[in-house]
Amino acid sequence: METGVINSITTYARPVTVKRADPQLADALTRVPAATQTKIRKQSQDFEAMFLNSMFSQMTSGIKGDGPFGDTPGTGVWRSMLTDEYSKSFAKAGGVGISNDVFRTLILQQANRG
């Protein structure tokens, strides 16, 4: 799959982030190992990608016969792969902010476990 299309779309999909002090998260991050933080960050992004994929799939479910493949049996498969790649790319570029909240919640839970 050509990545130029995805890269051009995610260039405009930069999230607007507002940095706010979060002493509770800062404290929790000191109690959770870096390897665990990396794993939780990836899982948070994967969750957001799954959410975005569901949203993009619903957005394109009513489209029939448009695009380079017309109305062929392969169109549905192609479109599902495209929305999957879009959602992964959007989530990696910052998404809509869901992964940050999921990350925070999981880090706080992990810090309180041990």
mmCIF file of C-alpha atoms in Angstrom:
data_model
loop_
_atom_site.group_PDB
_atom_site.id
_atom_site.type_symbol
_atom_site.label_atom_id
_atom_site.label_comp_id
_atom_site.label_asym_id
_atom_site.label_seq_id
_atom_site.Cartn_x
_atom_site.Cartn_y
_atom_site.Cartn_z
ATOM 1 C CA MET A 1 0.000 0.000 0.000
ATOM 2 C CA GLU A 2 1.319 3.408 -0.874
ATOM 3 C CA THR A 3 2.099 5.369 2.265
ATOM 4 C CA GLY A 4 2.053 8.784 0.601
ATOM 5 C CA VAL A 5 -1.711 9.085 0.966
ATOM 6 C CA ILE A 6 -1.688 8.166 4.633
ATOM 7 C CA ASN A 7 1.258 10.439 5.389
ATOM 8 C CA SER A 8 -0.407 13.378 3.649
ATOM 9 C CA ILE A 9 -3.595 12.861 5.650
ATOM 10 C CA THR A 10 -1.884 12.525 9.028
ATOM 11 C CA THR A 11 0.119 15.671 8.348
ATOM 12 C CA TYR A 12 -3.113 17.577 8.889
ATOM 13 C CA ALA A 13 -4.281 15.370 11.747
ATOM 14 C CA ARG A 14 -2.001 16.855 14.391
ATOM 15 C CA PRO A 15 -3.747 16.977 17.753
ATOM 16 C CA VAL A 16 -4.031 20.125 19.767
ATOM 17 C CA THR A 17 -2.603 19.255 23.140
ATOM 18 C CA VAL A 18 -2.870 21.336 26.234
ATOM 19 C CA LYS A 19 -0.165 20.583 28.740
ATOM 20 C CA ARG A 20 -1.508 20.662 32.251
ATOM 21 C CA ALA A 21 0.202 19.724 35.449
ATOM 22 C CA ASP A 22 -0.786 16.271 36.630
ATOM 23 C CA PRO A 23 1.040 15.522 39.868
ATOM 24 C CA GLN A 24 -0.864 12.263 40.358
ATOM 25 C CA LEU A 25 0.341 10.935 36.990
ATOM 26 C CA ALA A 26 3.879 12.226 37.577
ATOM 27 C CA ASP A 27 4.036 10.338 40.869
ATOM 28 C CA ALA A 28 2.609 7.177 39.295
ATOM 29 C CA LEU A 29 5.165 7.301 36.477
ATOM 30 C CA THR A 30 7.983 7.153 39.026
ATOM 31 C CA ARG A 31 6.542 3.888 40.395
ATOM 32 C CA VAL A 32 5.971 2.115 37.063
ATOM 33 C CA PRO A 33 8.978 0.681 35.169
ATOM 34 C CA ALA A 34 9.843 2.238 31.799
ATOM 35 C CA ALA A 35 9.248 -1.058 29.967
ATOM 36 C CA THR A 36 5.744 -1.249 31.404
ATOM 37 C CA GLN A 37 5.081 2.371 30.446
ATOM 38 C CA THR A 38 6.128 1.627 26.854
ATOM 39 C CA LYS A 39 3.859 -1.415 26.740
ATOM 40 C CA ILE A 40 0.921 0.564 28.162
ATOM 41 C CA ARG A 41 1.510 3.419 25.684
ATOM 42 C CA LYS A 42 1.362 0.932 22.776
ATOM 43 C CA GLN A 43 -1.791 -0.699 24.152
ATOM 44 C CA SER A 44 -3.392 2.735 24.564
ATOM 45 C CA GLN A 45 -2.608 3.629 20.947
ATOM 46 C CA ASP A 46 -3.932 0.255 19.779
ATOM 47 C CA PHE A 47 -7.173 0.883 21.666
ATOM 48 C CA GLU A 48 -7.559 4.304 20.057
ATOM 49 C CA ALA A 49 -6.810 2.800 16.628
ATOM 50 C CA MET A 50 -9.533 0.210 17.221
ATOM 51 C CA PHE A 51 -11.996 2.952 18.169
ATOM 52 C CA LEU A 52 -11.063 5.060 15.140
ATOM 53 C CA ASN A 53 -11.325 2.026 12.868
ATOM 54 C CA SER A 54 -14.871 1.437 14.099
ATOM 55 C CA MET A 55 -15.702 5.100 13.526
ATOM 56 C CA PHE A 56 -14.154 5.161 10.030
ATOM 57 C CA SER A 57 -15.898 1.900 9.115
ATOM 58 C CA GLN A 58 -19.261 3.402 10.041
ATOM 59 C CA MET A 59 -18.462 6.527 8.029
ATOM 60 C CA THR A 60 -17.718 4.521 4.895
ATOM 61 C CA SER A 61 -20.342 1.785 5.256
ATOM 62 C CA GLY A 62 -22.859 3.571 3.036
ATOM 63 C CA ILE A 63 -20.450 4.252 0.182
ATOM 64 C CA LYS A 64 -21.178 1.996 -2.778
ATOM 65 C CA GLY A 65 -19.195 1.806 -5.999
ATOM 66 C CA ASP A 66 -17.043 4.891 -5.501
ATOM 67 C CA GLY A 67 -13.297 4.854 -5.740
ATOM 68 C CA PRO A 68 -10.741 3.167 -7.937
ATOM 69 C CA PHE A 69 -12.274 -0.323 -7.718
ATOM 70 C CA GLY A 70 -15.861 0.598 -8.533
ATOM 71 C CA ASP A 71 -18.538 -1.749 -7.251
ATOM 72 C CA THR A 72 -16.656 -5.066 -7.184
ATOM 73 C CA PRO A 73 -16.501 -7.824 -4.556
ATOM 74 C CA GLY A 74 -13.008 -6.634 -3.589
ATOM 75 C CA THR A 75 -14.166 -3.123 -2.762
ATOM 76 C CA GLY A 76 -15.327 -4.046 0.737
ATOM 77 C CA VAL A 77 -12.043 -5.770 1.560
ATOM 78 C CA TRP A 78 -10.021 -2.914 0.121
ATOM 79 C CA ARG A 79 -12.048 -0.335 2.021
ATOM 80 C CA SER A 80 -11.709 -2.233 5.328
ATOM 81 C CA MET A 81 -7.927 -2.442 4.897
ATOM 82 C CA LEU A 82 -7.799 1.256 4.043
ATOM 83 C CA THR A 83 -9.808 2.278 7.114
ATOM 84 C CA ASP A 84 -7.618 0.016 9.255
ATOM 85 C CA GLU A 85 -4.461 1.750 8.002
ATOM 86 C CA TYR A 86 -6.042 5.192 8.391
ATOM 87 C CA SER A 87 -6.997 4.444 11.990
ATOM 88 C CA LYS A 88 -3.514 3.154 12.880
ATOM 89 C CA SER A 89 -1.903 6.158 11.259
ATOM 90 C CA PHE A 90 -4.228 8.635 12.987
ATOM 91 C CA ALA A 91 -3.673 7.002 16.379
ATOM 92 C CA LYS A 92 0.109 7.031 15.896
ATOM 93 C CA ALA A 93 0.000 10.725 14.933
ATOM 94 C CA GLY A 94 -1.828 11.597 18.146
ATOM 95 C CA GLY A 95 -5.364 10.576 17.333
ATOM 96 C CA VAL A 96 -8.250 12.320 19.000
ATOM 97 C CA GLY A 97 -6.853 12.108 22.522
ATOM 98 C CA ILE A 98 -8.365 8.847 23.713
ATOM 99 C CA SER A 99 -5.006 7.109 24.069
ATOM 100 C CA ASN A 100 -3.722 9.744 26.498
ATOM 101 C CA ASP A 101 -6.654 9.223 28.846
ATOM 102 C CA VAL A 102 -6.414 5.437 28.562
ATOM 103 C CA PHE A 103 -2.653 5.638 29.217
ATOM 104 C CA ARG A 104 -3.188 7.801 32.306
ATOM 105 C CA THR A 105 -5.847 5.474 33.710
ATOM 106 C CA LEU A 106 -3.757 2.341 33.141
ATOM 107 C CA ILE A 107 -0.608 3.902 34.638
ATOM 108 C CA LEU A 108 -2.514 4.983 37.748
ATOM 109 C CA GLN A 109 -3.985 1.483 38.112
ATOM 110 C CA GLN A 110 -0.570 -0.131 37.623
ATOM 111 C CA ALA A 111 1.069 2.194 40.169
ATOM 112 C CA ASN A 112 -1.620 1.417 42.764
ATOM 113 C CA ARG A 113 -1.206 -2.333 42.299
ATOM 114 C CA GLY A 114 2.313 -2.540 43.596
#
